[in-house]
XYZ file of C-alpha atoms in Angstrom:
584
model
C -4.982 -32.024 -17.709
C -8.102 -31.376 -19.985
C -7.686 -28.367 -22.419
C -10.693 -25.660 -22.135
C -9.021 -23.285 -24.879
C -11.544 -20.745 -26.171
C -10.919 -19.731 -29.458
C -10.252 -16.100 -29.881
C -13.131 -15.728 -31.830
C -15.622 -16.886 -29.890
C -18.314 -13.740 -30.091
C -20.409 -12.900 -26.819
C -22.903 -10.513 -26.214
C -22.015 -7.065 -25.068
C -24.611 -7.518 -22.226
C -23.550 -10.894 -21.245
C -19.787 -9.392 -20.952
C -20.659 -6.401 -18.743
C -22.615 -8.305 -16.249
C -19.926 -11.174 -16.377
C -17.545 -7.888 -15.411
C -19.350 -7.055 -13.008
C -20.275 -10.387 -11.824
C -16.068 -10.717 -11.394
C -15.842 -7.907 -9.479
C -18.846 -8.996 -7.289
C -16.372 -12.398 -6.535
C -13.677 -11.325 -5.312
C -15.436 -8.197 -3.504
C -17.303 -11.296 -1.583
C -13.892 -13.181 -0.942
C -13.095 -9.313 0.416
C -15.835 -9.594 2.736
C -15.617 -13.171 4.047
C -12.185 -12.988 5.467
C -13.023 -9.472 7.023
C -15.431 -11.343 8.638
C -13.835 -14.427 9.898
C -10.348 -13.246 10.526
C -8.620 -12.735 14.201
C -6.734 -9.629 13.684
C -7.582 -6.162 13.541
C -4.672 -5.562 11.246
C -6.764 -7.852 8.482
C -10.737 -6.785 9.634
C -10.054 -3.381 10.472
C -7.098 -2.047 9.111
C -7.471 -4.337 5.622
C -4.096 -5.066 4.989
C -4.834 -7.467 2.712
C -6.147 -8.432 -1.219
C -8.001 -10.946 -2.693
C -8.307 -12.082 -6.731
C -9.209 -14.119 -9.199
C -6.583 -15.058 -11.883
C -6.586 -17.059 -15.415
C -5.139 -20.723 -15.777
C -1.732 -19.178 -16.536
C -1.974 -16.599 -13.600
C -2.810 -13.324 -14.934
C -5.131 -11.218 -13.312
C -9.050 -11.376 -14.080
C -10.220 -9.214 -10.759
C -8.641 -8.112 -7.796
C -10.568 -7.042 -4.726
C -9.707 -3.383 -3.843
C -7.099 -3.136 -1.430
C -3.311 -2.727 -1.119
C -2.304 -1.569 -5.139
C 1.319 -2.468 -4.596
C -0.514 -6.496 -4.554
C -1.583 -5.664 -8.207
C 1.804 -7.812 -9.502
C 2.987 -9.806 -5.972
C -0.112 -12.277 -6.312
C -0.367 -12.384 -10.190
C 3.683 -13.545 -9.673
C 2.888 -15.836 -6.807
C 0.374 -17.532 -8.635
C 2.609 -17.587 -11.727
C 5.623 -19.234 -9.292
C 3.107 -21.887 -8.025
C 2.204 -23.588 -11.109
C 5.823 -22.899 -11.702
C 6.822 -25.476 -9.415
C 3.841 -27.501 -9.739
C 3.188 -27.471 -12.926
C 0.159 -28.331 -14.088
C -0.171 -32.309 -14.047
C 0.801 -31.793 -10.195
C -1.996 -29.328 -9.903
C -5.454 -30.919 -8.506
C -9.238 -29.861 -7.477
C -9.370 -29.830 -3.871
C -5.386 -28.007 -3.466
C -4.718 -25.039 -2.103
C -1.194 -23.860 -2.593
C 0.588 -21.644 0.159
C 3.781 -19.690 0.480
C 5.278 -16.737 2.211
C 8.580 -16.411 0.332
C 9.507 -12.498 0.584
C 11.291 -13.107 -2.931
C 8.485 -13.974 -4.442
C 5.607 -12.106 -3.262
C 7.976 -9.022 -3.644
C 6.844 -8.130 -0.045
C 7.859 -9.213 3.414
C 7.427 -12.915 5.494
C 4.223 -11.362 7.245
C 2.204 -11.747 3.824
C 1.302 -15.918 3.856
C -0.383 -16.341 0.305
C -2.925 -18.827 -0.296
C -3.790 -19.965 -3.997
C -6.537 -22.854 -5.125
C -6.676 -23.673 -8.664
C -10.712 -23.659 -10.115
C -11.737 -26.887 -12.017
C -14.648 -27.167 -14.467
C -15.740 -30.268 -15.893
C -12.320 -31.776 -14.827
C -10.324 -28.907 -16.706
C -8.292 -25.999 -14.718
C -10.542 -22.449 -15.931
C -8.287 -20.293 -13.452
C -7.105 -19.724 -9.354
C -8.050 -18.265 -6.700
C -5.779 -16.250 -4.337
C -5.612 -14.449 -0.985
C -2.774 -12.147 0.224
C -3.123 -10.939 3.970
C -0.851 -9.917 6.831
C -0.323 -11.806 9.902
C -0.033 -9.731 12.622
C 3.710 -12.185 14.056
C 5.829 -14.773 11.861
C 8.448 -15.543 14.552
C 11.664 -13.760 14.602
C 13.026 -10.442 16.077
C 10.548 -8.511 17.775
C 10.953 -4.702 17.124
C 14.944 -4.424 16.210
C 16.166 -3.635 12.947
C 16.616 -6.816 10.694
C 19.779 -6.954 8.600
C 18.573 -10.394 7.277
C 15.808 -12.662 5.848
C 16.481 -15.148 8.458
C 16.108 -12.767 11.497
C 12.546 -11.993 9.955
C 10.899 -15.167 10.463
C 9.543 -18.275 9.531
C 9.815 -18.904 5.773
C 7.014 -21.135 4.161
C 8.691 -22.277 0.425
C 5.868 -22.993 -2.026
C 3.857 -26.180 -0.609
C 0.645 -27.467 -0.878
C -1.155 -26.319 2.320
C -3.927 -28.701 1.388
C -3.786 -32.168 -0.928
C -7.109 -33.138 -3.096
C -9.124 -31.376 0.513
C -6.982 -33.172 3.063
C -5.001 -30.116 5.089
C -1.260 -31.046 5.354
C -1.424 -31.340 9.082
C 2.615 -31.026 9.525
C 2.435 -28.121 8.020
C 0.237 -26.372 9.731
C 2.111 -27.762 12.891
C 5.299 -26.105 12.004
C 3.748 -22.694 11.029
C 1.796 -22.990 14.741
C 5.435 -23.408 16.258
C 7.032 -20.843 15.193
C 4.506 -17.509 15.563
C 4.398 -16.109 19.356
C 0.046 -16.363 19.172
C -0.933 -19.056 17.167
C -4.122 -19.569 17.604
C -4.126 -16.082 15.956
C -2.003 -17.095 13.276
C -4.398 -20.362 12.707
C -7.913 -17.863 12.936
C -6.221 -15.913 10.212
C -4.927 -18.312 8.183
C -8.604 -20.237 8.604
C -10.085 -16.647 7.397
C -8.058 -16.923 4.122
C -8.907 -20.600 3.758
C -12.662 -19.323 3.694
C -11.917 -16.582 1.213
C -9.855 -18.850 -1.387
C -12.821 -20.944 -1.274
C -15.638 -18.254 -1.123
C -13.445 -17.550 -4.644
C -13.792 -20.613 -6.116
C -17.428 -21.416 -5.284
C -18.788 -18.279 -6.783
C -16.630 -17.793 -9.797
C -17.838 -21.575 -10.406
C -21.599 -20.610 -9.789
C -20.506 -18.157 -12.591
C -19.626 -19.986 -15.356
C -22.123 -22.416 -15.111
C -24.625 -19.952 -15.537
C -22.953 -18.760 -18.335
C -21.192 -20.903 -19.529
C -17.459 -21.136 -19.554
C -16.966 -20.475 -23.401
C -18.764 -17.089 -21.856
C -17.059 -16.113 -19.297
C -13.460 -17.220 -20.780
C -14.056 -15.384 -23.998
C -15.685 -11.973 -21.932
C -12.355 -11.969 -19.712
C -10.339 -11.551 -22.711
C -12.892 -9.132 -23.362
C -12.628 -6.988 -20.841
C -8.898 -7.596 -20.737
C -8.702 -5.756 -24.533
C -10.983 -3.664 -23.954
C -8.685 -2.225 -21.153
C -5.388 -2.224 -22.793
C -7.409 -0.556 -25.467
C -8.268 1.975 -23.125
C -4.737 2.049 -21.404
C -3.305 2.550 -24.960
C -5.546 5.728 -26.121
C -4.867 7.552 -22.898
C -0.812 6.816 -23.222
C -1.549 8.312 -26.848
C -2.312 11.739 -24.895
C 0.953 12.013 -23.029
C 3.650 13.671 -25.500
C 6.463 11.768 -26.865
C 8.995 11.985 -24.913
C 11.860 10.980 -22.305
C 11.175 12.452 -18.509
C 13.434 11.979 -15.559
C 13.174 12.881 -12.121
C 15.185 12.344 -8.816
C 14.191 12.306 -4.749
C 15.544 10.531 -2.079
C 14.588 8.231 1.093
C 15.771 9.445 4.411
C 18.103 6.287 5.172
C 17.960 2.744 5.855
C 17.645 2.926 9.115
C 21.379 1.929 10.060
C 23.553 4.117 8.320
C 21.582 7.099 10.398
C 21.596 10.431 7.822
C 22.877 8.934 4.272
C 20.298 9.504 1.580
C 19.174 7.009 -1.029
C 18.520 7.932 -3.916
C 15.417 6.844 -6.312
C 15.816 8.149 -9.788
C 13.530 6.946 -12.380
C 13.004 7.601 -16.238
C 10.020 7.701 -18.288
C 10.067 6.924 -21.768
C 6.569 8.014 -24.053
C 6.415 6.623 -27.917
C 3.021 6.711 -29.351
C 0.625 4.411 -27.391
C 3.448 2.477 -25.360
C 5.340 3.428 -22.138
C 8.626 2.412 -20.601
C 9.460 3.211 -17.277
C 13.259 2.186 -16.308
C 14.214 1.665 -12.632
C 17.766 0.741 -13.332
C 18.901 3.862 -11.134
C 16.705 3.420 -8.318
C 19.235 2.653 -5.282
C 21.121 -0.630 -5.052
C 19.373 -2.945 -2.455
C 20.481 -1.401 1.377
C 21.654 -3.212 4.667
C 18.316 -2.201 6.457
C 14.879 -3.824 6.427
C 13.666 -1.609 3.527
C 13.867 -3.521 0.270
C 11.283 -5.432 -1.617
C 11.344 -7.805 -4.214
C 11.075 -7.456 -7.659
C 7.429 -8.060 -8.436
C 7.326 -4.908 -6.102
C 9.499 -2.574 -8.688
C 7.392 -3.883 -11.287
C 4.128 -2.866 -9.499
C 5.661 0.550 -8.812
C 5.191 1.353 -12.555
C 2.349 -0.761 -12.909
C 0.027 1.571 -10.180
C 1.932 4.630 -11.289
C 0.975 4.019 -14.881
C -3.033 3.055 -13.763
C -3.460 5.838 -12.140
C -2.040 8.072 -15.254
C -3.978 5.483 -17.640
C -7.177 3.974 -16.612
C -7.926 4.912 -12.756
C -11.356 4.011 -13.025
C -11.280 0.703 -15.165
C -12.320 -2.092 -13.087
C -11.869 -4.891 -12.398
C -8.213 -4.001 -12.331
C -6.890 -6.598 -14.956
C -3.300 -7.252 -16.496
C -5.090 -6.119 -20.086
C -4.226 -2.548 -18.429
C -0.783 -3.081 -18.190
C 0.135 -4.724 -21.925
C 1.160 -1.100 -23.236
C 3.946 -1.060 -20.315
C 7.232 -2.192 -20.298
C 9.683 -2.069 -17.322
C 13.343 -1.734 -16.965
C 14.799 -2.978 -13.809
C 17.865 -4.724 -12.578
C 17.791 -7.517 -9.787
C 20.294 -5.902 -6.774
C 18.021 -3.074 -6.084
C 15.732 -1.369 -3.079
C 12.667 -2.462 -5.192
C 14.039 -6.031 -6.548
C 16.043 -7.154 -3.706
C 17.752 -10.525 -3.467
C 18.344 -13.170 -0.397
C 19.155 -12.767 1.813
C 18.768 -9.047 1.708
C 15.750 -8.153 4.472
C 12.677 -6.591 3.658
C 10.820 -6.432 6.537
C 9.707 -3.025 5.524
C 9.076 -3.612 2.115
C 6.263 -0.938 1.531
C 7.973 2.111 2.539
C 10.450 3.238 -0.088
C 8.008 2.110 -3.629
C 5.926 4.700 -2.646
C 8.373 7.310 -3.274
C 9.006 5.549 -6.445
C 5.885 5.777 -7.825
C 5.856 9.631 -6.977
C 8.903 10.250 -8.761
C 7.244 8.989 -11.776
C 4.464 11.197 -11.617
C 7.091 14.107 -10.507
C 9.033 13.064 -13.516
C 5.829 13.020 -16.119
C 4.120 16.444 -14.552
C 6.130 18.722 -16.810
C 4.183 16.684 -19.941
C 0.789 16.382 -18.092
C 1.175 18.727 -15.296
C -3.329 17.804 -15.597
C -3.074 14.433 -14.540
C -0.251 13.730 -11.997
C 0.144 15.103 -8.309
C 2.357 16.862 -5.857
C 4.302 14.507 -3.674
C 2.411 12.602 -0.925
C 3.128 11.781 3.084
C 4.557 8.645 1.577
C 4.452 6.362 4.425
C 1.939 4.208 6.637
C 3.043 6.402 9.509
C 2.804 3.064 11.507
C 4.153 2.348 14.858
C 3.724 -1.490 16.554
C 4.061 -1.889 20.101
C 4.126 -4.961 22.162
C 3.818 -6.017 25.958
C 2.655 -7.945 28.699
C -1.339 -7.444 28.931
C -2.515 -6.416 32.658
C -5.779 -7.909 32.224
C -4.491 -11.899 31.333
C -0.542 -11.400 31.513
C -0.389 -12.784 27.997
C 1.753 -11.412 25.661
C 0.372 -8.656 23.065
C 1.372 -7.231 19.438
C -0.731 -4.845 17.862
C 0.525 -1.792 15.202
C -1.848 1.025 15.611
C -2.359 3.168 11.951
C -1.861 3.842 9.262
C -1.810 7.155 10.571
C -3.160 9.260 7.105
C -1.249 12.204 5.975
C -1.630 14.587 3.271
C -1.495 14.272 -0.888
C -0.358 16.450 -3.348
C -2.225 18.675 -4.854
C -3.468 18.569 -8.323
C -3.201 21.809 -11.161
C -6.688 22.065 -10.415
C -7.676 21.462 -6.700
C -6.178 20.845 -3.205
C -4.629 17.575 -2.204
C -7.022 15.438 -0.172
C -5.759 15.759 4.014
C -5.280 12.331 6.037
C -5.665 9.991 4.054
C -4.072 6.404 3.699
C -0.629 6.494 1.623
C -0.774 5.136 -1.780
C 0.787 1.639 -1.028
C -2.324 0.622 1.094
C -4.718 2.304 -0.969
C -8.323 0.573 0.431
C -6.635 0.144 4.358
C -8.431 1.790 6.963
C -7.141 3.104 10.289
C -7.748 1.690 13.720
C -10.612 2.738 15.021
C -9.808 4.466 18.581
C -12.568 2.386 20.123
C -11.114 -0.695 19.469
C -7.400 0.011 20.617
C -8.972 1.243 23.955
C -10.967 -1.495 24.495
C -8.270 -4.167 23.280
C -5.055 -2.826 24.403
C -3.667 -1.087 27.248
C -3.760 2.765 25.751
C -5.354 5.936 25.453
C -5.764 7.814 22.808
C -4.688 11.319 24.258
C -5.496 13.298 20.796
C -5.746 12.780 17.193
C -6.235 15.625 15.281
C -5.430 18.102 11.833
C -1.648 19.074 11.982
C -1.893 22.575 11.401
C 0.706 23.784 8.859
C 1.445 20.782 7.459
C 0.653 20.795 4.169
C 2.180 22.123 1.155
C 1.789 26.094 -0.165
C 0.385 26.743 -3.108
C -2.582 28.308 -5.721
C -3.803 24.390 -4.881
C -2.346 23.307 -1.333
C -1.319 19.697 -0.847
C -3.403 17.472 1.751
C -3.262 17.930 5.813
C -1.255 15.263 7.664
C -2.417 14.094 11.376
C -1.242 14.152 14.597
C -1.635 11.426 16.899
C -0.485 11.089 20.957
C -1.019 7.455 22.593
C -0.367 7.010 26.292
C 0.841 3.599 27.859
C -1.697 2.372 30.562
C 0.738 -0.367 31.212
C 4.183 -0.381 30.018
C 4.867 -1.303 26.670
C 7.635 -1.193 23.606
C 7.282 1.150 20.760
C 8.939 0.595 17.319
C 8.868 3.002 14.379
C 10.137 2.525 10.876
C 9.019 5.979 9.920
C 10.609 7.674 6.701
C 10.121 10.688 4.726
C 11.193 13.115 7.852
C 14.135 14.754 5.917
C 13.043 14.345 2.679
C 9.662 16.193 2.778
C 7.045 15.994 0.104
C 8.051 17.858 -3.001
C 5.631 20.767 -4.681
C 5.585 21.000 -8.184
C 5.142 24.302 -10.297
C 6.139 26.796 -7.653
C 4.132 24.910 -5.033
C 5.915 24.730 -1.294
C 6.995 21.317 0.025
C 4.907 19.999 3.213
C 6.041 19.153 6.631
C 7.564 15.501 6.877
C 6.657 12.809 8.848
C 7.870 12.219 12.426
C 7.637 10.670 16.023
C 8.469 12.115 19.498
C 8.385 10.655 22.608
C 7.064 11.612 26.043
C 8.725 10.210 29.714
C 7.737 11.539 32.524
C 6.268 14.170 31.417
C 9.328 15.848 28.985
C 8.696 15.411 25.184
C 12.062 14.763 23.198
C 11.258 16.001 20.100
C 14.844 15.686 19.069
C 15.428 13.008 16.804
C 17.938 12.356 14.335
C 15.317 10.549 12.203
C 11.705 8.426 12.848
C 13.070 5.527 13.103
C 12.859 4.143 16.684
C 13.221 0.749 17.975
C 12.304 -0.471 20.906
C 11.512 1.917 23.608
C 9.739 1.590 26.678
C 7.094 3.277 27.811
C 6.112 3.245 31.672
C 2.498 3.942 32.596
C 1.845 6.957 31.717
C 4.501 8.173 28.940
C 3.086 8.077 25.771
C 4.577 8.406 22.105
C 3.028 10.800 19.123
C 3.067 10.491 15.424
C 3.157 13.444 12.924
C 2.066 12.379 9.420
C 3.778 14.563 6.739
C 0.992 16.877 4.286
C 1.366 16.646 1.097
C 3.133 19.629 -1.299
C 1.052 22.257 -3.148
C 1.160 22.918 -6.585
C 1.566 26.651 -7.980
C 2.337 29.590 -6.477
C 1.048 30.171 -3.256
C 0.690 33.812 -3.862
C -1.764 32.965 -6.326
C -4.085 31.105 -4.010
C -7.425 32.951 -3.279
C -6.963 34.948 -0.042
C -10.558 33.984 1.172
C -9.045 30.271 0.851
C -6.694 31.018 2.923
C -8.554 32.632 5.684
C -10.650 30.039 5.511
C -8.139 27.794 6.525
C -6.879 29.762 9.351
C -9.891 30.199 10.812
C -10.691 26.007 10.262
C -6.857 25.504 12.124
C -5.339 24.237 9.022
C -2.894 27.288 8.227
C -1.531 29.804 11.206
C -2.103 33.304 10.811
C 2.009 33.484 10.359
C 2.046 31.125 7.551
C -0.820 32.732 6.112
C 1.307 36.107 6.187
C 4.474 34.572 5.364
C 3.929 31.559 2.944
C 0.225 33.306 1.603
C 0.677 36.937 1.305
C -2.409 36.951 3.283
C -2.795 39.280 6.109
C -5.551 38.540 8.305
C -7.371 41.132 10.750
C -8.441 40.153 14.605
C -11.504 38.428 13.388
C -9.134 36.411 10.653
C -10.959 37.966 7.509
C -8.871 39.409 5.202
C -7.048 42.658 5.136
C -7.720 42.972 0.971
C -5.109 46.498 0.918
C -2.428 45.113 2.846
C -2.830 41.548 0.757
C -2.049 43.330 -2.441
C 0.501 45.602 -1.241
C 2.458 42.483 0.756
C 1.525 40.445 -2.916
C 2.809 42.974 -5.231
C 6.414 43.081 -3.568
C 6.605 39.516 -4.835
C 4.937 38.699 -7.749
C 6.170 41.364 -9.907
């Protein structure tokens, strides 16, 4: 292989690096937009449960299209494990490298990541990669998975194309073993397109610019980040911080907790964030691997560090270190399943914020709705009597609030960060449903001076029967509030047959139940908790959001000290006097 080393001291021009930034952004924002456009499933050109990126020779991230954060280390570690195997002699222009391996992407079998190395003048300048979800990978269909094996079919790091000729077995054996593959073969077409997109344009790039240019502004902008990243650690006292919560359970061993704990050590411009007591790795479908547990601190500490620096780059990260065993929820090993990968780092990365807001109670947040709030169903389609799969969210639900506002209401949980939900119009016309309602949960977010985010509550009736599966957490263990704030309501599901809601659930974790024509199922997304006393919120506030539906007049009374006259405006004498026998 040719070298193209840049020497470190190769000087460009401050303009030529910001519009190469932003001309890095603008390539993978196009890869973004190219598989939206060609792709099959809603899950990938509605929902956008997927990321795209660019990535140096030796696989560390230059620019990765907004999307899912948790991504920010699976691809970078993908593309890492590829020329890994390869190496680099076995790497050629014209490949494009594919796996699905759970225990390296850090996330489950339904993620099929594609990866083509860029060549310039016959040398490797850097890859190309695409991350998305297929919608079906084979194996059980809506029961709990105790197993990798039971989760699908598992691609092992191959070439999925040769110097531009497509390995046709492949492609054979993935179309075998998915239940709609010519689906599976639009989507995995749509990724082809985006890989490529990739390449063509950051070529296009550099020889406008040169690659001495562009090589020498990515290190650039990398430093220039970590710079960043290191002067905003530099604000956060010295310190160790620890904090605790807990998952609801794993699905089979109905009621017992697990327990994240996480600590948080601060010394001058460096951070360490150990994971060793986050849970050991559980029988049910919720672990990930470990590039997961890794990304956990990674998008806790951006978001503390440098939540606006972009194109997110591994220059952001250099000031981090991470402690974390292999054996656990968030660095799971085979054949441990992880169907459900996403659902318990999210609670992770709020206990690190709940463990650093006693240092910079300024900068972190209440605890969030923590879950996609997601349920798939699957059936028999009246209209063709073909077989359908389709999950309908994520929901939205409520984030903490902030020493200094209210949390934002239905929004997307952190782990899919740029997703969208599914539009209503599109289920309807798609799928046999109806969208009964979906509306503001009233009462469901947090109390406090600042009250957490608003979850959402959503009722779908079956025009034709169906199944129903939920892997719904955070019922139990409710968002947290943090300096006197109130925790919010939790997540949860409830089912409707013939008419009767059962409401009664030990958790929201259901898996396959049938619907008949006309039952229907609703989902509850948890708020998110409030921060300060909620006695110190402004009672106009608070009428305000009683008379919008967001708070009842009870909880305004009860959790507020508000009391609200017939027209809900407030009763200023009897708001002191119910105040004053509290805050004394």
């Amino acid at each position: 292989m040719t070298s193209n080393a840049i020497p470190s001291t190769h000087a460009v021009d401050p303009v030529i690096v910001e519009i190469i930034r932003n001309g890095l952004f603008a390539v993978t924002e196009e890869m973004k937009t190219n598989l939206m456009r060609t792709a099959y499933n809603l899950i990938i050109y509605e929902a956008l449960d997927f990321t795209v990126g660019l990535f140096t020779k030796e696989g560390d991230t230059v620019s990765i299209g907004l999307g899912l954060p948790m991504f920010i280390r699976g691809m970078s570690e993908t593309v890492k494990s590829k020329i890994r195997h390869f190496g680099y002699d076995n790497i050629h222009p014209g490949d494009i490298l594919v796996t699905n391996d759970a225990y390296t992407t850090g996330s489950h079998l339904n993620h099929f990541t594609f990866t083509m190395p860029v060549f310039h003048e016959g040398a490797l300048i850097g890859f190309t990669c695409c991350m998305a979800h297929w919608l079906d990978v084979g194996g059980s269909l809506g029961q709990i998975t105790t197993d990798i094996f039971s989760e699908g079919i598992q691609i092992p790091i191959v070439k999925y194309q040769s110097a531009g000729k497509v390995n046709q077995d492949l492609v054979d054996i993935i179309a075998m073993n998915v239940r709609l593959p010519e689906r599976a073969m639009g989507d995995l077409r749509a990724q082809i397109t985006a890989v490529t997109t990739g390449e063509r344009r950051f070529l296009e790039l550099v020889q406008r610019y040169g690659n001495a240019d562009v090589q020498a502004s990515i290190q650039q902008i990398m430093d220039q980040s970590e710079a960043v990243a290191r002067q905003n650690t530099l604000s956060i006292p010295d310190g160790v911080y620890e904090a605790e919560s807990f998952m609801d359970d794993d699905g089979l061993e109905i009621g017992k907790r697990i327990p994240i704990r996480v600590k948080v050590t601060v010394q001058g411009d460096e951070m360490t964030v150990d994971l060793s007591d986050v849970s050991k790795q559980v029988k049910g479908f919720y672990n990930s691997g470990f590039t997961t547990g890794i990304a956990c601190a990674q998008v806790a500490y951006k978001c503390l560090t440098t939540p606006t620096d972009y194109p997110v780059n591994d220059g952001s990260f250099r000031p981090l270190k991470v402690i974390m065993p292999m054996g656990t929820v968030i660095s799971a090993e085979r054949p441990y399943p992880m169907r459900v990968w996403m659902t318990f780092p999210m609670t992770v990365i709020d206990t690190i914020f709940k463990a650093l807001a006693p240092a910079i109670p300024h900068r972190t947040i209440a605890g969030h709705h923590a879950d996609l709030v997601f349920p798939n169903i699957h059936g028999i389609s009246p209209e063709d009597g073909r077989l359908f799969i389709v999950g309908i969210g994520p929901l939205g639900g409520g984030w903490g609030a902030k020493s200094s506002e209210d949390g934002v209401s239905v929004t997307v949980c952190i782990n899919d960060g740029d997703t969208h939900n599914s539009p209503t119009e599109q289920l309807e016309a798609k799928y046999p449903v109806l969208v009964e309602s979906y509306k503001i949960r009233e009462d469901s977010a947090g109390a406090g001076e600042h009250r957490g985010g608003l979850g959402a509550e959503m009722v779908v009736q079956a025009l034709s029967p169906f199944t129903v599966t939920t892997r719904i957490d955070r019922m139990h263990c409710k968002p947290w509030g943090l300096e006197g704030g109130g925790e919010a309501a939790g997540n949860g599901i409830a089912i409707r047959h013939k008419g009767e809601w059962n409401n009664d659930l030990p958790n929201a974790k259901i898996f396959n139940v049938r619907l008949e024509r006309g039952d229907a199922y609703k989902m509850l997304s948890g708020g998110g908790g409030g921060f300060g006393h909620p006695f110190k919120r402004d009672p106009q506030k608070v009428a305000h959001d009683t008379r919008e539906g967001y708070v009842s007049r009870e909880a305004a009374k009860k959790l507020y000290g508000v009391v609200l006259d017939a027209q809900d405006q407030v009763d200023l004498a009897q708001t002191e006097q119910l105040r004053a026998q509290v805050l004394v």
